[in-house]
mmCIF file of C-alpha atoms in Angstrom:
data_model
loop_
_atom_site.group_PDB
_atom_site.id
_atom_site.type_symbol
_atom_site.label_atom_id
_atom_site.label_comp_id
_atom_site.label_asym_id
_atom_site.label_seq_id
_atom_site.Cartn_x
_atom_site.Cartn_y
_atom_site.Cartn_z
ATOM 1 C CA LEU A 298 0.048 0.028 0.102
ATOM 2 C CA ALA A 299 2.769 2.300 0.787
ATOM 3 C CA ALA A 300 4.565 1.823 -2.350
ATOM 4 C CA ALA A 301 1.212 2.434 -4.364
ATOM 5 C CA ALA A 302 0.579 5.509 -2.480
ATOM 6 C CA ALA A 303 4.396 6.692 -3.215
ATOM 7 C CA MET A 304 3.568 5.967 -6.948
ATOM 8 C CA ALA A 305 0.470 7.887 -6.884
ATOM 9 C CA ALA A 306 2.017 10.805 -5.064
ATOM 10 C CA LYS A 307 4.958 10.803 -7.693
ATOM 11 C CA ARG A 308 2.308 10.629 -10.475
ATOM 12 C CA CYS A 309 0.659 13.658 -9.140
ATOM 13 C CA THR A 310 3.662 15.697 -8.651
ATOM 14 C CA GLU A 311 4.715 14.911 -12.287
ATOM 15 C CA GLU A 312 1.445 16.132 -13.435
ATOM 16 C CA MET A 313 1.805 19.361 -11.315
ATOM 17 C CA ARG A 314 5.255 19.869 -12.840
ATOM 18 C CA ASP A 315 4.630 18.988 -16.389
ATOM 19 C CA ARG A 316 0.963 19.629 -17.208
ATOM 20 C CA VAL A 317 -1.566 22.394 -17.243
ATOM 21 C CA VAL A 318 -4.996 20.492 -16.737
ATOM 22 C CA LEU A 319 -8.249 21.784 -18.236
ATOM 23 C CA GLY A 320 -11.246 20.693 -16.180
ATOM 24 C CA GLU A 321 -14.875 21.321 -16.532
ATOM 25 C CA PHE A 322 -15.106 24.296 -14.592
ATOM 26 C CA GLY A 323 -11.575 25.685 -14.417
ATOM 27 C CA VAL A 324 -7.738 25.000 -15.104
ATOM 28 C CA ARG A 325 -5.388 23.596 -12.666
ATOM 29 C CA ASN A 326 -1.573 23.930 -12.251
ATOM 30 C CA VAL A 327 -1.581 27.184 -14.103
ATOM 31 C CA HIS A 328 1.464 28.693 -12.092
ATOM 32 C CA THR A 329 4.955 27.904 -12.923
ATOM 33 C CA THR A 330 6.496 25.819 -9.911
ATOM 34 C CA ASP A 331 9.835 25.007 -11.473
ATOM 35 C CA PHE A 332 12.040 26.709 -8.773
ATOM 36 C CA PRO A 333 14.434 25.029 -6.229
ATOM 37 C CA GLY A 334 12.986 23.347 -3.259
ATOM 38 C CA ASN A 335 9.302 23.618 -4.311
ATOM 39 C CA TYR A 336 9.081 19.574 -4.598
ATOM 40 C CA SER A 337 10.718 17.134 -2.372
ATOM 41 C CA GLY A 338 13.212 15.008 -4.208
ATOM 42 C CA TYR A 339 13.553 17.071 -7.262
ATOM 43 C CA ASP A 340 16.508 19.266 -8.205
ATOM 44 C CA ASP A 341 14.927 22.356 -9.996
ATOM 45 C CA ALA A 342 17.838 24.391 -9.634
ATOM 46 C CA TRP A 343 18.586 26.128 -13.004
ATOM 47 C CA ASP A 344 21.431 24.420 -14.959
ATOM 48 C CA GLN A 345 22.766 25.424 -18.314
ATOM 49 C CA ARG A 346 23.912 21.984 -19.546
ATOM 50 C CA ARG A 347 20.521 20.577 -18.535
ATOM 51 C CA PHE A 348 18.654 23.497 -20.073
ATOM 52 C CA GLU A 349 20.577 23.014 -23.256
ATOM 53 C CA GLU A 350 19.928 19.526 -23.435
ATOM 54 C CA ALA A 351 16.061 19.914 -22.996
ATOM 55 C CA PHE A 352 15.916 23.067 -25.252
ATOM 56 C CA ARG A 353 14.931 22.721 -29.107
ATOM 57 C CA VAL A 354 13.290 24.453 -31.744
ATOM 58 C CA ASP A 355 11.363 22.623 -34.447
ATOM 59 C CA VAL A 356 10.054 24.220 -37.525
ATOM 60 C CA ILE A 357 6.687 22.756 -38.454
ATOM 61 C CA ARG A 358 5.462 24.610 -41.385
ATOM 62 C CA GLU A 359 6.548 27.395 -43.399
ATOM 63 C CA GLU A 360 4.513 28.844 -46.242
ATOM 64 C CA GLY A 361 4.907 32.152 -47.913
ATOM 65 C CA ASP A 362 4.654 34.726 -45.162
ATOM 66 C CA ALA A 363 3.427 32.103 -42.592
ATOM 67 C CA LEU A 364 5.589 30.153 -40.225
ATOM 68 C CA GLU A 365 4.730 27.629 -37.414
ATOM 69 C CA PHE A 366 7.483 26.387 -35.232
ATOM 70 C CA ASP A 367 7.712 24.610 -31.767
ATOM 71 C CA MET A 368 9.800 25.949 -28.866
ATOM 72 C CA VAL A 369 10.275 23.323 -26.290
ATOM 73 C CA GLY A 370 12.011 23.594 -22.927
ATOM 74 C CA ILE A 371 11.450 27.310 -21.915
ATOM 75 C CA ASP A 372 9.359 29.218 -19.425
ATOM 76 C CA ALA A 373 6.185 31.300 -20.146
ATOM 77 C CA ALA A 374 7.977 34.563 -19.231
ATOM 78 C CA ILE A 375 10.596 33.765 -22.071
ATOM 79 C CA ALA A 376 8.055 32.901 -24.635
ATOM 80 C CA ASN A 377 5.966 35.924 -23.997
ATOM 81 C CA ALA A 378 8.950 38.175 -24.022
ATOM 82 C CA PHE A 379 9.575 36.658 -27.447
ATOM 83 C CA ARG A 380 6.046 37.054 -28.697
ATOM 84 C CA ARG A 381 6.046 41.027 -27.602
ATOM 85 C CA ILE A 382 9.360 41.608 -29.321
ATOM 86 C CA LEU A 383 8.041 40.160 -32.531
ATOM 87 C CA LEU A 384 4.989 42.493 -32.244
ATOM 88 C CA ALA A 385 6.718 45.702 -30.968
ATOM 89 C CA GLU A 386 10.338 45.815 -31.143
ATOM 90 C CA VAL A 387 11.396 44.412 -34.542
ATOM 91 C CA PRO A 388 11.855 47.582 -36.842
ATOM 92 C CA THR A 389 10.425 48.173 -40.191
ATOM 93 C CA MET A 390 10.168 51.023 -42.656
ATOM 94 C CA ALA A 391 6.852 53.051 -42.830
ATOM 95 C CA VAL A 392 5.343 56.235 -44.035
ATOM 96 C CA GLU A 393 5.779 58.869 -41.421
ATOM 97 C CA LYS A 394 5.557 62.108 -42.899
ATOM 98 C CA VAL A 395 3.185 62.947 -46.048
ATOM 99 C CA PHE A 396 3.676 66.288 -47.796
ATOM 100 C CA VAL A 397 0.267 67.243 -49.427
ATOM 101 C CA TYR A 398 0.546 69.363 -52.679
ATOM 102 C CA ASN A 399 -2.726 68.766 -53.903
ATOM 103 C CA ASN A 400 -5.785 66.549 -52.769
ATOM 104 C CA THR A 401 -9.050 67.246 -54.222
ATOM 105 C CA SER A 402 -10.514 63.857 -53.689
ATOM 106 C CA ILE A 403 -13.334 63.371 -50.848
ATOM 107 C CA VAL A 404 -10.658 61.778 -48.494
ATOM 108 C CA GLN A 405 -9.466 64.463 -46.013
ATOM 109 C CA ASP A 406 -5.678 64.909 -45.769
ATOM 110 C CA GLU A 407 -5.550 63.463 -42.408
ATOM 111 C CA ILE A 408 -7.325 60.219 -43.292
ATOM 112 C CA LEU A 409 -5.207 59.927 -46.629
ATOM 113 C CA ALA A 410 -1.818 60.440 -44.493
ATOM 114 C CA HIS A 411 -3.236 57.860 -42.011
ATOM 115 C CA ARG A 412 -3.936 55.168 -44.764
ATOM 116 C CA LEU A 413 -0.688 55.574 -46.477
ATOM 117 C CA GLY A 414 1.050 55.198 -43.166
ATOM 118 C CA LEU A 415 -0.530 51.689 -42.831
ATOM 119 C CA ILE A 416 0.555 50.567 -46.153
ATOM 120 C CA PRO A 417 3.552 47.987 -45.464
ATOM 121 C CA ILE A 418 6.646 48.943 -47.599
ATOM 122 C CA ARG A 419 8.835 46.291 -48.910
ATOM 123 C CA ALA A 420 12.108 47.610 -47.619
ATOM 124 C CA ASP A 421 14.992 45.928 -45.564
ATOM 125 C CA PRO A 422 15.167 48.030 -42.378
ATOM 126 C CA ARG A 423 18.521 46.777 -41.598
ATOM 127 C CA LEU A 424 19.808 48.945 -44.490
ATOM 128 C CA PHE A 425 18.675 52.079 -42.812
ATOM 129 C CA GLU A 426 19.306 54.134 -39.779
ATOM 130 C CA TYR A 427 16.888 55.622 -37.260
ATOM 131 C CA ARG A 428 16.209 59.305 -38.394
ATOM 132 C CA ASN A 429 17.120 61.625 -35.607
ATOM 133 C CA GLN A 430 14.218 63.307 -33.617
ATOM 134 C CA GLY A 431 13.455 66.676 -34.855
ATOM 135 C CA ASP A 432 15.000 66.387 -38.207
ATOM 136 C CA GLU A 433 12.575 67.712 -40.936
ATOM 137 C CA GLU A 434 14.727 66.861 -43.889
ATOM 138 C CA GLY A 435 15.425 63.056 -44.429
ATOM 139 C CA THR A 436 19.003 61.724 -45.880
ATOM 140 C CA GLU A 437 19.631 58.707 -47.912
ATOM 141 C CA ILE A 438 20.685 56.687 -44.901
ATOM 142 C CA ASP A 439 17.541 57.217 -42.898
ATOM 143 C CA THR A 440 14.546 57.886 -45.367
ATOM 144 C CA LEU A 441 12.877 56.570 -48.307
ATOM 145 C CA GLN A 442 10.865 58.782 -50.447
ATOM 146 C CA PHE A 443 7.813 57.935 -52.411
ATOM 147 C CA GLN A 444 5.477 59.866 -54.602
ATOM 148 C CA LEU A 445 1.751 59.597 -55.337
ATOM 149 C CA LYS A 446 0.711 61.699 -58.153
ATOM 150 C CA ILE A 447 -2.509 60.723 -60.050
ATOM 151 C CA LYS A 448 -5.540 62.450 -61.743
ATOM 152 C CA CYS A 449 -8.984 61.110 -62.791
ATOM 153 C CA SER A 450 -10.420 61.940 -66.146
ATOM 154 C CA ARG A 451 -13.227 60.742 -68.520
ATOM 155 C CA ASN A 452 -12.910 58.006 -70.881
ATOM 156 C CA PRO A 453 -13.951 59.617 -74.270
ATOM 157 C CA GLN A 454 -14.297 56.027 -75.910
ATOM 158 C CA ALA A 455 -16.897 54.930 -73.206
ATOM 159 C CA ALA A 456 -20.149 53.817 -74.212
ATOM 160 C CA LYS A 457 -22.914 56.530 -73.676
ATOM 161 C CA GLU A 458 -25.335 53.918 -72.050
ATOM 162 C CA SER A 459 -22.425 52.498 -69.634
ATOM 163 C CA SER A 460 -22.777 53.285 -65.943
ATOM 164 C CA ASP A 461 -19.549 51.327 -64.917
ATOM 165 C CA PRO A 462 -16.874 53.516 -63.513
ATOM 166 C CA ASN A 463 -14.222 51.273 -64.801
ATOM 167 C CA GLU A 464 -15.494 52.081 -68.279
ATOM 168 C CA LEU A 465 -16.490 55.740 -67.870
ATOM 169 C CA TYR A 466 -13.115 57.072 -66.055
ATOM 170 C CA PHE A 467 -9.443 56.656 -66.076
ATOM 171 C CA ASN A 468 -7.424 56.351 -62.909
ATOM 172 C CA HIS A 469 -10.742 56.488 -60.836
ATOM 173 C CA LYS A 470 -9.223 53.896 -58.217
ATOM 174 C CA VAL A 471 -5.900 54.901 -56.569
ATOM 175 C CA TYR A 472 -3.977 51.792 -55.594
ATOM 176 C CA SER A 473 -0.771 51.171 -53.664
ATOM 177 C CA LYS A 474 0.905 50.376 -57.133
ATOM 178 C CA HIS A 475 0.514 53.987 -57.932
ATOM 179 C CA MET A 476 3.122 54.837 -55.403
ATOM 180 C CA THR A 477 6.722 55.409 -57.104
ATOM 181 C CA TRP A 478 10.087 55.392 -55.360
ATOM 182 C CA VAL A 479 12.067 58.698 -55.721
ATOM 183 C CA PRO A 480 15.688 58.048 -54.798
ATOM 184 C CA LEU A 481 17.125 60.559 -52.195
ATOM 185 C CA GLY A 482 20.690 61.740 -52.753
ATOM 186 C CA ASN A 483 23.016 58.810 -53.831
ATOM 187 C CA GLN A 484 20.282 56.051 -53.180
ATOM 188 C CA THR A 485 20.485 54.914 -56.491
ATOM 189 C CA ASP A 486 24.135 54.125 -56.235
ATOM 190 C CA LEU A 487 23.816 52.780 -52.604
ATOM 191 C CA PHE A 488 20.911 50.469 -53.682
ATOM 192 C CA PRO A 489 21.558 49.569 -57.393
ATOM 193 C CA ASP A 490 19.359 46.355 -57.072
ATOM 194 C CA ALA A 491 16.699 47.640 -54.819
ATOM 195 C CA ASP A 492 12.965 47.419 -55.512
ATOM 196 C CA PHE A 493 11.401 49.446 -52.896
ATOM 197 C CA ARG A 494 7.697 49.535 -53.152
ATOM 198 C CA PRO A 495 4.403 48.631 -51.300
ATOM 199 C CA VAL A 496 4.194 44.842 -50.448
ATOM 200 C CA HIS A 497 0.936 44.549 -52.085
ATOM 201 C CA ASP A 498 0.141 46.454 -55.288
ATOM 202 C CA ASP A 499 -3.745 46.184 -54.794
ATOM 203 C CA ILE A 500 -4.351 47.982 -51.784
ATOM 204 C CA LEU A 501 -7.186 50.524 -52.400
ATOM 205 C CA ILE A 502 -6.263 54.146 -51.161
ATOM 206 C CA ALA A 503 -9.050 56.498 -52.595
ATOM 207 C CA LEU A 504 -11.807 56.646 -55.240
ATOM 208 C CA LEU A 505 -11.555 59.573 -57.626
ATOM 209 C CA ARG A 506 -13.966 61.283 -60.136
ATOM 210 C CA PRO A 507 -13.098 63.424 -63.259
ATOM 211 C CA GLY A 508 -10.974 66.377 -62.107
ATOM 212 C CA GLN A 509 -10.215 65.133 -58.804
ATOM 213 C CA GLU A 510 -6.403 64.492 -58.124
ATOM 214 C CA ILE A 511 -3.981 63.476 -55.546
ATOM 215 C CA ASP A 512 -0.404 64.642 -55.341
ATOM 216 C CA VAL A 513 1.592 63.956 -52.345
ATOM 217 C CA LEU A 514 5.091 63.019 -51.435
ATOM 218 C CA MET A 515 5.892 60.442 -48.728
ATOM 219 C CA HIS A 516 8.826 59.988 -46.305
ATOM 220 C CA CYS A 517 9.382 56.429 -45.056
ATOM 221 C CA VAL A 518 11.470 56.011 -41.797
ATOM 222 C CA LYS A 519 12.599 53.344 -39.549
ATOM 223 C CA GLY A 520 10.499 52.712 -36.442
ATOM 224 C CA ILE A 521 9.208 49.950 -34.072
ATOM 225 C CA GLY A 522 5.662 48.903 -33.209
ATOM 226 C CA LYS A 523 5.965 50.065 -29.707
ATOM 227 C CA ASP A 524 5.985 53.861 -31.157
ATOM 228 C CA HIS A 525 2.991 53.121 -33.635
ATOM 229 C CA ALA A 526 1.105 49.851 -34.907
ATOM 230 C CA LYS A 527 2.173 50.801 -38.586
ATOM 231 C CA PHE A 528 5.779 49.742 -37.878
ATOM 232 C CA SER A 529 4.820 46.240 -36.455
ATOM 233 C CA PRO A 530 6.331 43.661 -38.966
ATOM 234 C CA VAL A 531 3.752 40.794 -38.180
ATOM 235 C CA ALA A 532 0.022 40.465 -38.620
ATOM 236 C CA THR A 533 -0.119 38.040 -35.837
ATOM 237 C CA ALA A 534 2.342 36.672 -33.548
ATOM 238 C CA SER A 535 0.873 34.098 -31.096
ATOM 239 C CA TYR A 536 1.689 31.056 -29.124
ATOM 240 C CA ARG A 537 -0.299 28.284 -27.441
ATOM 241 C CA LEU A 538 0.862 25.384 -25.340
ATOM 242 C CA LEU A 539 0.952 21.807 -26.808
ATOM 243 C CA PRO A 540 -2.433 19.805 -26.201
ATOM 244 C CA ASP A 541 -2.123 16.660 -24.388
ATOM 245 C CA ILE A 542 -5.256 14.341 -24.501
ATOM 246 C CA THR A 543 -5.360 10.913 -22.391
ATOM 247 C CA LEU A 544 -8.052 8.531 -22.583
ATOM 248 C CA LEU A 545 -8.454 7.082 -19.017
ATOM 249 C CA GLN A 546 -10.035 4.088 -20.183
ATOM 250 C CA PRO A 547 -11.067 2.033 -23.566
ATOM 251 C CA ILE A 548 -13.844 3.963 -25.451
ATOM 252 C CA GLU A 549 -15.838 1.727 -27.761
ATOM 253 C CA ASP A 550 -18.558 1.737 -30.365
ATOM 254 C CA GLU A 551 -21.182 4.436 -30.038
ATOM 255 C CA ALA A 552 -19.233 6.172 -27.266
ATOM 256 C CA ALA A 553 -16.199 6.390 -29.394
ATOM 257 C CA GLU A 554 -18.084 8.076 -32.327
ATOM 258 C CA LYS A 555 -19.572 10.532 -29.978
ATOM 259 C CA LEU A 556 -16.048 11.193 -28.548
ATOM 260 C CA GLN A 557 -14.781 11.833 -32.165
ATOM 261 C CA LYS A 558 -17.404 14.428 -32.823
ATOM 262 C CA CYS A 559 -16.404 16.221 -29.422
ATOM 263 C CA PHE A 560 -12.933 17.035 -30.805
ATOM 264 C CA SER A 561 -11.471 18.920 -33.952
ATOM 265 C CA PRO A 562 -11.089 16.790 -37.168
ATOM 266 C CA GLY A 563 -8.076 14.636 -36.948
ATOM 267 C CA VAL A 564 -7.752 14.469 -33.260
ATOM 268 C CA ILE A 565 -9.457 11.278 -32.470
ATOM 269 C CA GLU A 566 -9.445 8.358 -34.932
ATOM 270 C CA ILE A 567 -11.582 5.254 -34.526
ATOM 271 C CA GLN A 568 -9.743 1.785 -35.244
ATOM 272 C CA ASN A 569 -11.545 -1.406 -35.800
ATOM 273 C CA ILE A 570 -10.278 -4.070 -33.270
ATOM 274 C CA LYS A 571 -11.754 -7.465 -33.320
ATOM 275 C CA GLY A 572 -14.940 -6.224 -34.526
ATOM 276 C CA LYS A 573 -15.328 -3.470 -32.259
ATOM 277 C CA LYS A 574 -14.872 0.266 -32.843
ATOM 278 C CA VAL A 575 -12.287 1.607 -30.453
ATOM 279 C CA ALA A 576 -11.341 5.295 -30.186
ATOM 280 C CA ARG A 577 -7.579 6.477 -29.933
ATOM 281 C CA VAL A 578 -5.762 9.969 -29.728
ATOM 282 C CA ALA A 579 -4.341 10.511 -33.339
ATOM 283 C CA ASN A 580 -3.189 13.986 -33.284
ATOM 284 C CA ALA A 581 -3.858 15.955 -30.223
ATOM 285 C CA ARG A 582 -1.998 18.991 -31.727
ATOM 286 C CA LEU A 583 -4.881 19.708 -34.048
ATOM 287 C CA ASP A 584 -7.368 20.338 -31.168
ATOM 288 C CA THR A 585 -8.527 23.796 -30.029
ATOM 289 C CA PHE A 586 -9.655 22.493 -26.803
ATOM 290 C CA SER A 587 -13.553 23.648 -26.976
ATOM 291 C CA ARG A 588 -14.057 21.220 -24.090
ATOM 292 C CA GLU A 589 -17.083 20.003 -25.745
ATOM 293 C CA VAL A 590 -16.450 16.625 -24.226
ATOM 294 C CA PHE A 591 -17.401 17.930 -20.756
ATOM 295 C CA ARG A 592 -21.037 18.366 -22.056
ATOM 296 C CA HIS A 593 -21.740 14.708 -22.186
ATOM 297 C CA GLU A 594 -22.014 12.829 -18.706
ATOM 298 C CA SER A 595 -21.030 9.486 -20.206
ATOM 299 C CA LEU A 596 -17.666 10.807 -21.441
ATOM 300 C CA LYS A 597 -16.499 13.759 -19.159
ATOM 301 C CA ASN A 598 -14.805 11.137 -16.671
ATOM 302 C CA LEU A 599 -13.040 9.230 -19.493
ATOM 303 C CA VAL A 600 -10.828 11.781 -20.872
ATOM 304 C CA ARG A 601 -8.075 13.972 -19.244
ATOM 305 C CA LEU A 602 -7.472 17.382 -21.088
ATOM 306 C CA ALA A 603 -4.122 18.926 -20.508
ATOM 307 C CA ARG A 604 -1.423 21.081 -21.867
ATOM 308 C CA VAL A 605 2.415 20.571 -21.823
ATOM 309 C CA ARG A 606 3.709 23.205 -19.607
ATOM 310 C CA ASN A 607 6.962 24.001 -21.482
ATOM 311 C CA HIS A 608 6.066 23.186 -25.143
ATOM 312 C CA TYR A 609 5.139 26.250 -26.974
ATOM 313 C CA ILE A 610 3.607 26.367 -30.535
ATOM 314 C CA PHE A 611 4.379 29.649 -32.167
ATOM 315 C CA SER A 612 2.508 30.926 -35.071
ATOM 316 C CA VAL A 613 4.057 34.029 -37.004
ATOM 317 C CA GLU A 614 2.270 35.725 -39.802
ATOM 318 C CA SER A 615 4.380 38.512 -41.428
ATOM 319 C CA THR A 616 3.117 41.522 -43.304
ATOM 320 C CA GLY A 617 5.366 40.764 -45.987
ATOM 321 C CA ILE A 618 8.132 43.339 -45.257
ATOM 322 C CA LEU A 619 10.373 40.584 -44.132
ATOM 323 C CA PRO A 620 10.170 36.768 -44.199
ATOM 324 C CA PRO A 621 9.013 35.246 -41.079
ATOM 325 C CA ASP A 622 12.032 33.324 -40.509
ATOM 326 C CA VAL A 623 14.091 36.526 -40.793
ATOM 327 C CA LEU A 624 11.891 38.180 -38.221
ATOM 328 C CA VAL A 625 12.149 35.348 -35.847
ATOM 329 C CA SER A 626 15.935 35.477 -35.872
ATOM 330 C CA GLU A 627 15.861 39.352 -35.653
ATOM 331 C CA ALA A 628 13.798 38.930 -32.417
ATOM 332 C CA ILE A 629 16.119 36.635 -31.171
ATOM 333 C CA LYS A 630 19.038 39.102 -31.582
ATOM 334 C CA ILE A 631 16.765 41.727 -29.918
ATOM 335 C CA LEU A 632 16.266 39.448 -26.814
ATOM 336 C CA MET A 633 19.964 38.617 -26.632
ATOM 337 C CA GLY A 634 20.707 42.147 -26.835
ATOM 338 C CA LYS A 635 18.239 42.897 -23.904
ATOM 339 C CA CYS A 636 19.721 40.321 -21.691
ATOM 340 C CA GLN A 637 23.282 41.697 -22.466
ATOM 341 C CA ARG A 638 22.363 45.148 -21.580
ATOM 342 C CA PHE A 639 20.787 43.831 -18.164
ATOM 343 C CA LEU A 640 24.197 42.019 -17.588
ATOM 344 C CA ASN A 641 26.265 45.134 -18.064
ATOM 345 C CA GLU A 642 23.832 47.109 -15.926
ATOM 346 C CA LEU A 643 24.466 44.477 -12.915
ATOM 347 C CA ASP A 644 28.203 44.738 -13.676
ATOM 348 C CA SER A 645 28.174 48.462 -13.438
ATOM 349 C CA VAL A 646 26.253 49.014 -10.296
ATOM 350 C CA PRO A 647 28.175 48.534 -7.205
ATOM 351 C CA MET A 648 26.903 45.963 -4.641
ATOM 352 C CA GLU A 649 26.374 47.229 -1.149
#
């Protein structure tokens, strides 16, 4: 009995250390308990060698501007710091100043400038410096200049009975493709192969009618999302813990089919064993944890829903300014820089 009790206690401790458990009315083991002396018999003191052995990064999927990867063996604080750096501290280039020479469209100058600022610009921010505060005029090392000059006119060839603006007018839709790069200083020599332009050509900026025109000059500068959302390099950057689903006893026939419908497609599969339909967990990673299973009295005590505490699934979707893998490596460099600055601060402060 004593041995059985010891085994049960050990299993309970392992669950508390390694799993966040989702119950019907709450979540257990939410807080990190991975620190020395918290559990008898466990040496939870941080050790670099042990950390390096356990830590790993697995790239799961990379398609265009989307990247999914696993980061295993870290604490929630590090994962969240990494997410926040991706959102707010990896720099990009975006429109900061708009010089309006003429705007007779129905879009007010302030709204037009705001719309232009939110258009992602395909330009590597690592090629540029931050502009000094208070500088009115940009230079070739800190500014990209774009021009948008377009006027709407009637199409004399249009059929008289037509009511389609696409036939009646020329340039009645102003798109991001109409923005053209105007080199500053010696940028033509600095960037001979550069193709600075908006990431997407089909972003609608304004609608015009005959006689209306827009003539503006834009200055793009380097900035970070912490200062303004237009500088954020990602559309989304999020993480979730790896799902862990355990069937506590065999679930067969009708109960197996009902269980399968409680989870996302592909999570539970039904096998035919000796003429019986038997449920098994095929891929817990696909589940979104709707907890639908807890609505069924006959099933809710047969399944344990949990998440692996130190296994983070990151999803990063770039705006297209930089590829997502480059964004991730830049975020890691920024996090390393923060750590180094902190260590330097500790060294410089005299201990009392």
